[in-house]
Each structure stands twice: as structure tokens, then as C-alpha cells.
GROMACS .gro file of N, CA, C and O in nm:
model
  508
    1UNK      N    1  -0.346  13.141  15.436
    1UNK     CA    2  -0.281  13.153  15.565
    1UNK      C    3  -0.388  13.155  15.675
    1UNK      O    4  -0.480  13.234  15.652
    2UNK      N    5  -0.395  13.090  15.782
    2UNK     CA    6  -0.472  13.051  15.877
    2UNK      C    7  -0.408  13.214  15.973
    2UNK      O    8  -0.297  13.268  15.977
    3UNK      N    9  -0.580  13.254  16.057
    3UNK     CA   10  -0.548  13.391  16.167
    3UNK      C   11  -0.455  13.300  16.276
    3UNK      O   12  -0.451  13.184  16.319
    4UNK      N   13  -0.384  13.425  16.293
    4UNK     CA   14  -0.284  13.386  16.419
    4UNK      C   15  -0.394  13.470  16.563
    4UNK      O   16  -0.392  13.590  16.589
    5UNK      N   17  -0.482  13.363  16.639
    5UNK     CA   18  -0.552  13.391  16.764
    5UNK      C   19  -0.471  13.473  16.838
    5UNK      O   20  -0.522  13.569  16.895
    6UNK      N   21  -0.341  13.449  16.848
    6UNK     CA   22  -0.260  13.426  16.993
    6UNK      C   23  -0.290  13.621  16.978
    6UNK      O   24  -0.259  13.698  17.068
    7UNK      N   25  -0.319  13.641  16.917
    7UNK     CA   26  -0.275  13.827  16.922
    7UNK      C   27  -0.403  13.853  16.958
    7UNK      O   28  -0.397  13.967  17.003
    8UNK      N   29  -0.503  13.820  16.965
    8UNK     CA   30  -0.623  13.847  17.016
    8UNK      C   31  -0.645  13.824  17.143
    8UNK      O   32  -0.703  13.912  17.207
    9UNK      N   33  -0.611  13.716  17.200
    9UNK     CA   34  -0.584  13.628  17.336
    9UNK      C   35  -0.449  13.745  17.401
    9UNK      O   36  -0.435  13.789  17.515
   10UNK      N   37  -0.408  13.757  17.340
   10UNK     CA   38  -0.307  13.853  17.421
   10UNK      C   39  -0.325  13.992  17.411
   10UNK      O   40  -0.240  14.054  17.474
   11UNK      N   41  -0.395  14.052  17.362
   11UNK     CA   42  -0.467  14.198  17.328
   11UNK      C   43  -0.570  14.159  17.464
   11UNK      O   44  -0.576  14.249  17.547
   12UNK      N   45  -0.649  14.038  17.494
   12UNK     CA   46  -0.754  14.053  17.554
   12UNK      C   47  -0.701  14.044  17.719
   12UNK      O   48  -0.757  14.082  17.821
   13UNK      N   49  -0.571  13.979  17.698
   13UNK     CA   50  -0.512  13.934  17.842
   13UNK      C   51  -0.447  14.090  17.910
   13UNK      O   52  -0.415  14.100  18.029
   14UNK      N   53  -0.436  14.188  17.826
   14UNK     CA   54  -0.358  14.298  17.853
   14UNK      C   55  -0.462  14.434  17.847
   14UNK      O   56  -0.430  14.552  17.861
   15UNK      N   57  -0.564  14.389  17.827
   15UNK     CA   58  -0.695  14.506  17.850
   15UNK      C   59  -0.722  14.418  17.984
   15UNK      O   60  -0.704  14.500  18.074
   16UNK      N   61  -0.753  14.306  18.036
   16UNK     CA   62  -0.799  14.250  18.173
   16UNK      C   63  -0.669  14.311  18.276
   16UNK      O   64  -0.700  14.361  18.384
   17UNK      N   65  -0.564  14.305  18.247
   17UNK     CA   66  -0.455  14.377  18.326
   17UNK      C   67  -0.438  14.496  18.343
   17UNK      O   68  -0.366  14.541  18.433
   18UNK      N   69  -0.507  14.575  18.252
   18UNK     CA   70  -0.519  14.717  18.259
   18UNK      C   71  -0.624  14.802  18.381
   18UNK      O   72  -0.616  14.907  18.446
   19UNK      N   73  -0.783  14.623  18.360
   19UNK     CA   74  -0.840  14.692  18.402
   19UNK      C   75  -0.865  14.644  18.578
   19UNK      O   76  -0.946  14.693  18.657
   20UNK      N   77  -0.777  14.549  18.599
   20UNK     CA   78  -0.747  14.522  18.721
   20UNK      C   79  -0.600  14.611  18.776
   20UNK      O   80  -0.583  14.631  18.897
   21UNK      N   81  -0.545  14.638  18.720
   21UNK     CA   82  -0.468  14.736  18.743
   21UNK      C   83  -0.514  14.878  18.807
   21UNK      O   84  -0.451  14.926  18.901
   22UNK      N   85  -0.631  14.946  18.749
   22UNK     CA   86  -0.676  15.054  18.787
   22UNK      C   87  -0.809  14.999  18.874
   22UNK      O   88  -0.881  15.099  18.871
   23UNK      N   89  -0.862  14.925  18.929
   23UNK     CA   90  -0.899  14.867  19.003
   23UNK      C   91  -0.857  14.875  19.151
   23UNK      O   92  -0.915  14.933  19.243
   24UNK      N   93  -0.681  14.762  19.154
   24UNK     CA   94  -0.622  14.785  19.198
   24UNK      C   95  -0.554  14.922  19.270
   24UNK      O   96  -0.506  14.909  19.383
   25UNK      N   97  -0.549  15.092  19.180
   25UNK     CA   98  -0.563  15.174  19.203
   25UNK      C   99  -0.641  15.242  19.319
   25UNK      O  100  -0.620  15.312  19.418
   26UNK      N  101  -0.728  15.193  19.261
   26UNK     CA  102  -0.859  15.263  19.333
   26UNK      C  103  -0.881  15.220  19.450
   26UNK      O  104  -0.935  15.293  19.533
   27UNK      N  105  -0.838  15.077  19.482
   27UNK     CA  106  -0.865  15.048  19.643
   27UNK      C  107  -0.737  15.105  19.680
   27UNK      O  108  -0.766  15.143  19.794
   28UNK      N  109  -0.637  15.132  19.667
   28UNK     CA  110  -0.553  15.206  19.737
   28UNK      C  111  -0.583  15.336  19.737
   28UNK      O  112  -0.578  15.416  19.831
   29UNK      N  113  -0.614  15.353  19.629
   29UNK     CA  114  -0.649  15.537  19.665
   29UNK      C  115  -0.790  15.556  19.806
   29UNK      O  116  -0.799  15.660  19.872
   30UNK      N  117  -0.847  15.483  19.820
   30UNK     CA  118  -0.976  15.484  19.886
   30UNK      C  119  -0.908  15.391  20.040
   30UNK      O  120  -0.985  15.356  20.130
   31UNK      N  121  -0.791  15.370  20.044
   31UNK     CA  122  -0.772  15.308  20.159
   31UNK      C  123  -0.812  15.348  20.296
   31UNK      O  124  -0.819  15.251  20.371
   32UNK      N  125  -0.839  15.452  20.348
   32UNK     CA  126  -0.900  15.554  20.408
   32UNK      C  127  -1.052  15.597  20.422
   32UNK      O  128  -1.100  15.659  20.517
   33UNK      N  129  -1.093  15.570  20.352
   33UNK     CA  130  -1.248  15.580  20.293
   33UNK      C  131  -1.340  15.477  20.380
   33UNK      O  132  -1.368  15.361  20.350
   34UNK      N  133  -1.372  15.540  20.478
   34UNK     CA  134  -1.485  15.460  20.588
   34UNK      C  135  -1.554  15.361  20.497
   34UNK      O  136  -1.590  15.406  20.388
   35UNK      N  137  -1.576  15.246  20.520
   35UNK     CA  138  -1.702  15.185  20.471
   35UNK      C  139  -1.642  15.160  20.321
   35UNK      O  140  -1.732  15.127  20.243
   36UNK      N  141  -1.546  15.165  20.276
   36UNK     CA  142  -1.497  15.122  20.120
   36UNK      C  143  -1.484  14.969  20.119
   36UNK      O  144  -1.409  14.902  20.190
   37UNK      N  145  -1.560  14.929  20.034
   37UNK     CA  146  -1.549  14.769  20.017
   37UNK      C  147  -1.406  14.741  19.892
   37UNK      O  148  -1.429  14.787  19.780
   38UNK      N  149  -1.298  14.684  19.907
   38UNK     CA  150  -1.221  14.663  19.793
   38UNK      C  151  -1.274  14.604  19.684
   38UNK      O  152  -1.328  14.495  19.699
   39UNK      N  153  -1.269  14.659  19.567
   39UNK     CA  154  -1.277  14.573  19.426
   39UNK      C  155  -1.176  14.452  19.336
   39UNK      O  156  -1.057  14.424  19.330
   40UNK      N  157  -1.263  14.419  19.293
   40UNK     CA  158  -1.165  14.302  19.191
   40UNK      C  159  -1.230  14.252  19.059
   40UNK      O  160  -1.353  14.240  19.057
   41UNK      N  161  -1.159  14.223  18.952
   41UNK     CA  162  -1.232  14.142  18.854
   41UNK      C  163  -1.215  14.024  18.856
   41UNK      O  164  -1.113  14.002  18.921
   42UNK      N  165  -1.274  13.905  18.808
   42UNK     CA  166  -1.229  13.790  18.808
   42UNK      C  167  -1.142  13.745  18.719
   42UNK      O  168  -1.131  13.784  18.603
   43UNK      N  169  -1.064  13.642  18.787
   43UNK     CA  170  -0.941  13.610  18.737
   43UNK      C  171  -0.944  13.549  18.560
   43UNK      O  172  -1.030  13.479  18.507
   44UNK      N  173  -0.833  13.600  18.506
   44UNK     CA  174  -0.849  13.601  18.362
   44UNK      C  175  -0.853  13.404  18.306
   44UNK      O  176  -0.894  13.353  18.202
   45UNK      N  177  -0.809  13.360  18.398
   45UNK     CA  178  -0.819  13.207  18.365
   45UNK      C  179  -0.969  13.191  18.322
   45UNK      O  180  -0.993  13.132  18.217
   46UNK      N  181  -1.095  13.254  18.416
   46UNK     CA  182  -1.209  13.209  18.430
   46UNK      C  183  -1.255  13.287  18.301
   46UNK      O  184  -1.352  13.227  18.254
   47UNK      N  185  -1.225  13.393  18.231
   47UNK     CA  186  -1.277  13.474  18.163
   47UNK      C  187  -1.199  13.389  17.998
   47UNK      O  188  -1.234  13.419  17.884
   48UNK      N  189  -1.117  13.308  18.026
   48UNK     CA  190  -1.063  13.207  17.967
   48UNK      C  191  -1.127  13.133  17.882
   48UNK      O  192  -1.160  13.138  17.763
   49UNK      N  193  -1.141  13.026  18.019
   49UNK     CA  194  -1.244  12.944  18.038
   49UNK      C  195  -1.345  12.957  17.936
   49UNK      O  196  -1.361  12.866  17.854
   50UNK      N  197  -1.435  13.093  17.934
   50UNK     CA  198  -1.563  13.095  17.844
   50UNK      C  199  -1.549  13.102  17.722
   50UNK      O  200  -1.651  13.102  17.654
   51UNK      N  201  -1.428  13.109  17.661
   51UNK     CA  202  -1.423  13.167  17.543
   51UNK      C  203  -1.425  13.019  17.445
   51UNK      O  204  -1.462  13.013  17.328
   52UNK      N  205  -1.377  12.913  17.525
   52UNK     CA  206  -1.447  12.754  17.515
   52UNK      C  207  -1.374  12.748  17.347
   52UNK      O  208  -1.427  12.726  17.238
   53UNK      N  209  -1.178  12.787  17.398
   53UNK     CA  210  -1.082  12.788  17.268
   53UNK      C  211  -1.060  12.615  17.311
   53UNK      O  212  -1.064  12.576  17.427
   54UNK      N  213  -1.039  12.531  17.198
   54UNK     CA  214  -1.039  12.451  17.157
   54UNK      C  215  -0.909  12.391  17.033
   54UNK      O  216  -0.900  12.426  16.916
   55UNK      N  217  -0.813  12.284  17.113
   55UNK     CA  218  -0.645  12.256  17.063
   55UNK      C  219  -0.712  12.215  16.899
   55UNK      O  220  -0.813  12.146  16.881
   56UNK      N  221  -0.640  12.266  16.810
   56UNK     CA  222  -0.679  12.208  16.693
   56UNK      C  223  -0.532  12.134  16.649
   56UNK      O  224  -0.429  12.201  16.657
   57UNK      N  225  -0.528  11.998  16.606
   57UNK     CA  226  -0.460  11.913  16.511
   57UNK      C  227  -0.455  11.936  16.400
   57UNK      O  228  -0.530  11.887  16.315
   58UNK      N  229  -0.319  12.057  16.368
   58UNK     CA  230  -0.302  12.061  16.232
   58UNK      C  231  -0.167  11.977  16.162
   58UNK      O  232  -0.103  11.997  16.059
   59UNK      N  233  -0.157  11.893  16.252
   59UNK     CA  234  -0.019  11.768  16.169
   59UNK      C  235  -0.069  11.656  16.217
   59UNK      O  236  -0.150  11.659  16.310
   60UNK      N  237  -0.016  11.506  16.142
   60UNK     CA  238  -0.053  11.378  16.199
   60UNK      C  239  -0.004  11.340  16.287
   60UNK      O  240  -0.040  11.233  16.336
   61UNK      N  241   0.114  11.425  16.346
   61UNK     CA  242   0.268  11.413  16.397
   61UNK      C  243   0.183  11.464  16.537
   61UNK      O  244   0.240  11.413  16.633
   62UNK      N  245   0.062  11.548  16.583
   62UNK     CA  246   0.004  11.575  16.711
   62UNK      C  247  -0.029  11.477  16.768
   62UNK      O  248  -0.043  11.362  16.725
   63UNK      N  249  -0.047  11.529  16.892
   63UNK     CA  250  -0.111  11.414  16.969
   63UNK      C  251  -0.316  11.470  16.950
   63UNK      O  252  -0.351  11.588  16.956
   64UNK      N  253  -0.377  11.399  16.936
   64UNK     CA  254  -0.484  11.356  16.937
   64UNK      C  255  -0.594  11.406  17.019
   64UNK      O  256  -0.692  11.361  16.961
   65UNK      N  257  -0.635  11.470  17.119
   65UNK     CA  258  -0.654  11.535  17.236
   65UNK      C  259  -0.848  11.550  17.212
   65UNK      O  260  -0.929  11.603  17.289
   66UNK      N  261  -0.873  11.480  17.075
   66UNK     CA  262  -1.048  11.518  17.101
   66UNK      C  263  -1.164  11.426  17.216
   66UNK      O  264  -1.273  11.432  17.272
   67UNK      N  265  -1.022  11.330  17.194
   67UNK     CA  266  -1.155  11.217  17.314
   67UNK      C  267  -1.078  11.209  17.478
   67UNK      O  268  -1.087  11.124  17.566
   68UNK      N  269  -0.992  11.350  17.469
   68UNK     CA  270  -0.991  11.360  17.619
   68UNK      C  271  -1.042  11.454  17.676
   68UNK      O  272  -1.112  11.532  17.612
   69UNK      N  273  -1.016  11.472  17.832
   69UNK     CA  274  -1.127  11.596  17.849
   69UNK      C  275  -1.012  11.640  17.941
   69UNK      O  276  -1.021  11.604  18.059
   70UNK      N  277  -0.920  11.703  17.911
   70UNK     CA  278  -0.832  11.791  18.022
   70UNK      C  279  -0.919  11.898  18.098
   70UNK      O  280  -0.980  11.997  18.058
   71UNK      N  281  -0.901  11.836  18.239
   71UNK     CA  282  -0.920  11.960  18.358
   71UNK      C  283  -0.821  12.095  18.403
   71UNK      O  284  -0.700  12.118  18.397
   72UNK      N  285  -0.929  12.161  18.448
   72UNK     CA  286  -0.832  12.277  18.506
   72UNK      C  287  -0.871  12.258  18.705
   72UNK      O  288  -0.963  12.194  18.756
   73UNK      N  289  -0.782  12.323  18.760
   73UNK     CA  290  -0.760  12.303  18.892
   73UNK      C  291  -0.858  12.438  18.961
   73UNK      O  292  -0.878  12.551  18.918
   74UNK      N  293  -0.910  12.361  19.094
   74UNK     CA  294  -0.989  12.489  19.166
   74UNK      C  295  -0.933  12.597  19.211
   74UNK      O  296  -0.870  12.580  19.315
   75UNK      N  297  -0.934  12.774  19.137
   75UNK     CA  298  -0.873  12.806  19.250
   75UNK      C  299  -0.981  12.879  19.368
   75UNK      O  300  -1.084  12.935  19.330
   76UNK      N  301  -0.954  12.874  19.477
   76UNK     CA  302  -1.029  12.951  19.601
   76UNK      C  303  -1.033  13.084  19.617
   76UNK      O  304  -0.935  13.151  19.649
   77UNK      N  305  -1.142  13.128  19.596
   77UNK     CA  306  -1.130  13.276  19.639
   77UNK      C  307  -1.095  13.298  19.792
   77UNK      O  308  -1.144  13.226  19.879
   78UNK      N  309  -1.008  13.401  19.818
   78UNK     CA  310  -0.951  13.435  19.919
   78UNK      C  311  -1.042  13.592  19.959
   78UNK      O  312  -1.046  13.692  19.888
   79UNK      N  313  -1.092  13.576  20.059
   79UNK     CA  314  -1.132  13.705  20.127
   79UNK      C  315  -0.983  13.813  20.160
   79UNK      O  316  -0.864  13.811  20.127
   80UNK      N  317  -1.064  13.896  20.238
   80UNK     CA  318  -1.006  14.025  20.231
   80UNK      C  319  -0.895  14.002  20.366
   80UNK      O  320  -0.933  13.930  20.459
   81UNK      N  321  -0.793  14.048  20.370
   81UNK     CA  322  -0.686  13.992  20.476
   81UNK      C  323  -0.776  14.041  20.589
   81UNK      O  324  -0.828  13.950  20.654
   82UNK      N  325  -0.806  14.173  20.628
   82UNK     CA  326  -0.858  14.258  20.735
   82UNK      C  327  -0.963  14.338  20.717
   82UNK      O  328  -0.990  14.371  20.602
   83UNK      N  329  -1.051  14.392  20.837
   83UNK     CA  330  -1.126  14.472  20.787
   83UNK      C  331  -1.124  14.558  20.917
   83UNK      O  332  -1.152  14.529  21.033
   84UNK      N  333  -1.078  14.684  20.853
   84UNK     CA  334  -1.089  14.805  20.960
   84UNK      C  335  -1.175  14.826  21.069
   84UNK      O  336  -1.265  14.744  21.088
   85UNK      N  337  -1.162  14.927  21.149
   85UNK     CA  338  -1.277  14.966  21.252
   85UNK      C  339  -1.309  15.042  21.172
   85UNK      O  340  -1.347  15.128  21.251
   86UNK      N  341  -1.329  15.094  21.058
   86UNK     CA  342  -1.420  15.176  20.976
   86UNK      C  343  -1.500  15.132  20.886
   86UNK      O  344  -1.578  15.197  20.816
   87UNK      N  345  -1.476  14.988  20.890
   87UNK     CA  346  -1.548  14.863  20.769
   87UNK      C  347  -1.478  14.884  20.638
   87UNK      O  348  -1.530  14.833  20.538
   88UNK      N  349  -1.365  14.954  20.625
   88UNK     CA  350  -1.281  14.956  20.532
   88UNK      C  351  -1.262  14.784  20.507
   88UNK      O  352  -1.256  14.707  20.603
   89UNK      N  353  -1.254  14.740  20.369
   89UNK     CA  354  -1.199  14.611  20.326
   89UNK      C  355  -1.059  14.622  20.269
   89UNK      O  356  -1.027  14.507  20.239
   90UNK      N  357  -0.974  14.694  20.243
   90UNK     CA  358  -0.895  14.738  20.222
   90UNK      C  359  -0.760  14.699  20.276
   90UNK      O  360  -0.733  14.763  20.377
   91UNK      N  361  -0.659  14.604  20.236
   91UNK     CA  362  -0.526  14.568  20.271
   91UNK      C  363  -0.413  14.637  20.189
   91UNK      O  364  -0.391  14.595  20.076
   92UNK      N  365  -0.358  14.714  20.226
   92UNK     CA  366  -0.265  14.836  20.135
   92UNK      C  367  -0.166  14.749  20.087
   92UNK      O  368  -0.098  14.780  19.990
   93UNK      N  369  -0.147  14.611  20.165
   93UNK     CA  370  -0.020  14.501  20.158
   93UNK      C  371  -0.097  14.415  20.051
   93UNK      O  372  -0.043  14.431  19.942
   94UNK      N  373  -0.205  14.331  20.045
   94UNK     CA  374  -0.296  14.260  19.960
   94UNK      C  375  -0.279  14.328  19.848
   94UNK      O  376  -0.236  14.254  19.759
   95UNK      N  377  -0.297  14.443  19.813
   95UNK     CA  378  -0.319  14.520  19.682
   95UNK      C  379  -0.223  14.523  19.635
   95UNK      O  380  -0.213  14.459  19.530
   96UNK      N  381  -0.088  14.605  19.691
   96UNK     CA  382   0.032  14.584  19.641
   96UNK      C  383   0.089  14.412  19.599
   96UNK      O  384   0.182  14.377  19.526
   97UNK      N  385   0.005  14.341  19.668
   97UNK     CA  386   0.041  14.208  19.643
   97UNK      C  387   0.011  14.165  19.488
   97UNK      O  388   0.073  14.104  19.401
   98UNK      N  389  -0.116  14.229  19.499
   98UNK     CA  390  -0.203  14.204  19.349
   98UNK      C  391  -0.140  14.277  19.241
   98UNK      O  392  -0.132  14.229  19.128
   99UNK      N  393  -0.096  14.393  19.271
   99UNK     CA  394  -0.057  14.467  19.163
   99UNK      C  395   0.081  14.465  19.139
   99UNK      O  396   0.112  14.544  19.050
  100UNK      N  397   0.185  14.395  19.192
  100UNK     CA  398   0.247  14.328  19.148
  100UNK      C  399   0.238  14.218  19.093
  100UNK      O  400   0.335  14.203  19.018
  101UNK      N  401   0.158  14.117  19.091
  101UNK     CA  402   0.086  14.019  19.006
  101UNK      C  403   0.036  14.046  18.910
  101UNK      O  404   0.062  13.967  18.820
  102UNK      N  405  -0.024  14.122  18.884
  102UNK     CA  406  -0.084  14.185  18.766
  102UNK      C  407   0.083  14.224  18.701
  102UNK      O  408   0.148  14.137  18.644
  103UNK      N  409   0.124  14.329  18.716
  103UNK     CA  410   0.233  14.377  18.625
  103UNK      C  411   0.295  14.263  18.579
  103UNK      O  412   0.331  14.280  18.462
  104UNK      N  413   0.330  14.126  18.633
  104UNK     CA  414   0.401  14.036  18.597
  104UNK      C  415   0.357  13.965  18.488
  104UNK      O  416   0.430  13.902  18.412
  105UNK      N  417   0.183  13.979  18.477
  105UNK     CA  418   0.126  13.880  18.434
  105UNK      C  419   0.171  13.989  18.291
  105UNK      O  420   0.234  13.948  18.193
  106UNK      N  421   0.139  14.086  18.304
  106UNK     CA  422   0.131  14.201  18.169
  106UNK      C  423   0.287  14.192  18.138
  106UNK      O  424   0.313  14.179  18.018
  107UNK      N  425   0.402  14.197  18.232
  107UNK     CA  426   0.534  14.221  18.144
  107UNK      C  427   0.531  14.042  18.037
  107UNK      O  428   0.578  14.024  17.924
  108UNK      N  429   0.464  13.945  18.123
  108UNK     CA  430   0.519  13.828  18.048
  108UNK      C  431   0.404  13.836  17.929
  108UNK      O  432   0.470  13.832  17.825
  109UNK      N  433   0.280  13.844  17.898
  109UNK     CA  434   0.202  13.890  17.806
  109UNK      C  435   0.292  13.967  17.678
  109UNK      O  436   0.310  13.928  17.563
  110UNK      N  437   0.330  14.068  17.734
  110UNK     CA  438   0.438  14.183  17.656
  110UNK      C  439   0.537  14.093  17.595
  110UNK      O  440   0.549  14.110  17.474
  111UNK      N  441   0.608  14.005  17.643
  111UNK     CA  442   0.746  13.918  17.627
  111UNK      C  443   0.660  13.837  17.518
  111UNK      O  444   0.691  13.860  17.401
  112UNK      N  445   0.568  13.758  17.538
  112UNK     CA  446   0.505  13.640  17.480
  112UNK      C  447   0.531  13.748  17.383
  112UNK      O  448   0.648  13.756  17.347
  113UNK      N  449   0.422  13.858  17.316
  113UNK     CA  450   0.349  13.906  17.200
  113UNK      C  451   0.523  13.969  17.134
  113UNK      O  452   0.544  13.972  17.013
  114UNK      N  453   0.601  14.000  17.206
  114UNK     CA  454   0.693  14.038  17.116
  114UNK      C  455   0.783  13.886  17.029
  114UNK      O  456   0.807  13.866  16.910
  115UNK      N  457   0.805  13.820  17.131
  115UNK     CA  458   0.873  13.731  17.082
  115UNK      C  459   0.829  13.601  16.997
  115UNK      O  460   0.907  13.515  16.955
  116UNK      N  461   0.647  13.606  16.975
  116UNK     CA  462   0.576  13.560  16.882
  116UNK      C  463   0.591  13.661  16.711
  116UNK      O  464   0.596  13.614  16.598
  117UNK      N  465   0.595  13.795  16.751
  117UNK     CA  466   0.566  13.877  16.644
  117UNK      C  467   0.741  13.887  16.557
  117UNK      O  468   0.765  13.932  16.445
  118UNK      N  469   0.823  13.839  16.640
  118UNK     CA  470   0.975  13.844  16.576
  118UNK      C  471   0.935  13.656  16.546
  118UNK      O  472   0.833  13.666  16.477
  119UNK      N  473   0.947  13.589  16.553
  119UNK     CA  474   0.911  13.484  16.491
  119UNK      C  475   0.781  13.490  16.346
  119UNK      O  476   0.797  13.455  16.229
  120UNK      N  477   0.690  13.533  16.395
  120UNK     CA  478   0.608  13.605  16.275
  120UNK      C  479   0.668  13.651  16.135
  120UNK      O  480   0.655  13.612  16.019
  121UNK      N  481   0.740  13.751  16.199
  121UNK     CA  482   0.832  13.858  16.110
  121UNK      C  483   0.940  13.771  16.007
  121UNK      O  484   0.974  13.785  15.889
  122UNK      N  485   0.970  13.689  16.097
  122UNK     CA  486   1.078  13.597  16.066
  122UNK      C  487   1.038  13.469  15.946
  122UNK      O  488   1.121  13.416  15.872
  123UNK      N  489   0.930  13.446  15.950
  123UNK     CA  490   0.848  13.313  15.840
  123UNK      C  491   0.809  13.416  15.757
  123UNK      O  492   0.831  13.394  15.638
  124UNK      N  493   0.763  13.511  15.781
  124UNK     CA  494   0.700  13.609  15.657
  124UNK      C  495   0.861  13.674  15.573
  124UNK      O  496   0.895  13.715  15.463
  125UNK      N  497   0.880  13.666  15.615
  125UNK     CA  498   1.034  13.722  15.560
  125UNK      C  499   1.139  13.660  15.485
  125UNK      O  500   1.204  13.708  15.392
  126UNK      N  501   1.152  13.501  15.559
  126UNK     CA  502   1.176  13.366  15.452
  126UNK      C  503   1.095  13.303  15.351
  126UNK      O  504   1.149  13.217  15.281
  127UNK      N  505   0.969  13.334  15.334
  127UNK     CA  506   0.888  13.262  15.264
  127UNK      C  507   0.856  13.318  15.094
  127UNK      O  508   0.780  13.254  15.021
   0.00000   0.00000   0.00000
């Protein structure tokens, strides 16, 4: 039986959400905090990116994909909406923006890993 990745890739996608999550935290808690620069990690696509996973063809019935080179799209880092008269970097609206992004990214993570592991359950159980 060949490892099933996807549980690793999704273990790793839900520790990066955790830790932009409390991240996220922290510039709100510090919203107030003269001179607080906001934090961030980089986006999990890029942290992706390095791990340099690679489509494998395990039927003849695939499509073929070694002599192409699929791109991914730029995204732009976006600065900080505002910056206080205290040099606060801090957008209480930006963060909440993010950290609703984040939770979304983690409830659909959650959805993926359950509804892979009942399919799982499901071949191990017929076989």
C-alpha cells in the first residue's frame, strides 16, 4: 500500500493556520501599542511551493504532465492599510480580515481531512 501524503500536507496546512492565527492575535492584542509593527507568516502556497511535491502517474488512463511545466500566479504583497500617529502598523479591520481567512482556510482543511479519512475508512473496510 502506497503512504497517503494528503494527511501530512494537511497536518502541515493546519499547524501554518494555527500559527498565523495567533499571530493574527497578537496584532490585535497590541493594537494600541505605540510603535507595534504588525506580524505575518508567509502565505502557505509559498511554503508549498518548497516542498517541490510532484503529480505522480499511477494509471495509463492519466494525463501525462512530466514534459509540462505548470505555473503558479503572482500574488502581491499588500502593505499595511494605515499607520497610526503612534507608528502603530496595525488595522483592527485588516486582521479581522485575515483571521477570518485563516479560519476558512482551516474549516475547509478540516472538511478535506475528514471527508478523505471516511473514504479511507471506506476502501479499507471493502477490501
Amino acid at each position: 500500500m502506497q503512504p497517503v501524503h494528503l494527511f501530512d500536507l494537511a497536518a502541515r496546512q493546519a499547524q501554518w493556520a494555527s500559527v498565523r492565527q495567533s499571530l493574527i492575535a497578537g496584532n490585535i492584542a497590541n493594537a494600541n501599542t505605540p510603535g507595534y509593527v504588525a506580524r505575518d507568516i508567509e502565505p502557505f502556497s509559498k511554503i508549498l511551493d518548497s516542498t517541490h511535491l510532484d503529480m505522480t502517474r499511477t494509471a495509463s488512463g492519466h494525463i501525462d504532465t512530466s514534459g509540462t511545466s505548470l505555473g503558479t500566479g503572482k500574488i502581491k504583497s499588500e502593505d499595511s492599510w494605515d499607520v497610526s500617529f503612534s507608528g502603530n502598523s496595525v488595522s483592527v479591520d485588516q486582521e479581522l480580515v485575515k483571521a477570518g481567512a485563516t479560519d476558512r482556510a482551516f474549516q475547509l482543511n478540516a472538511s478535506l481531512v475528514k471527508a478523505f479519512h471516511r473514504m479511507f475508512l471506506m476502501s479499507v473496510r471493502s477490501s
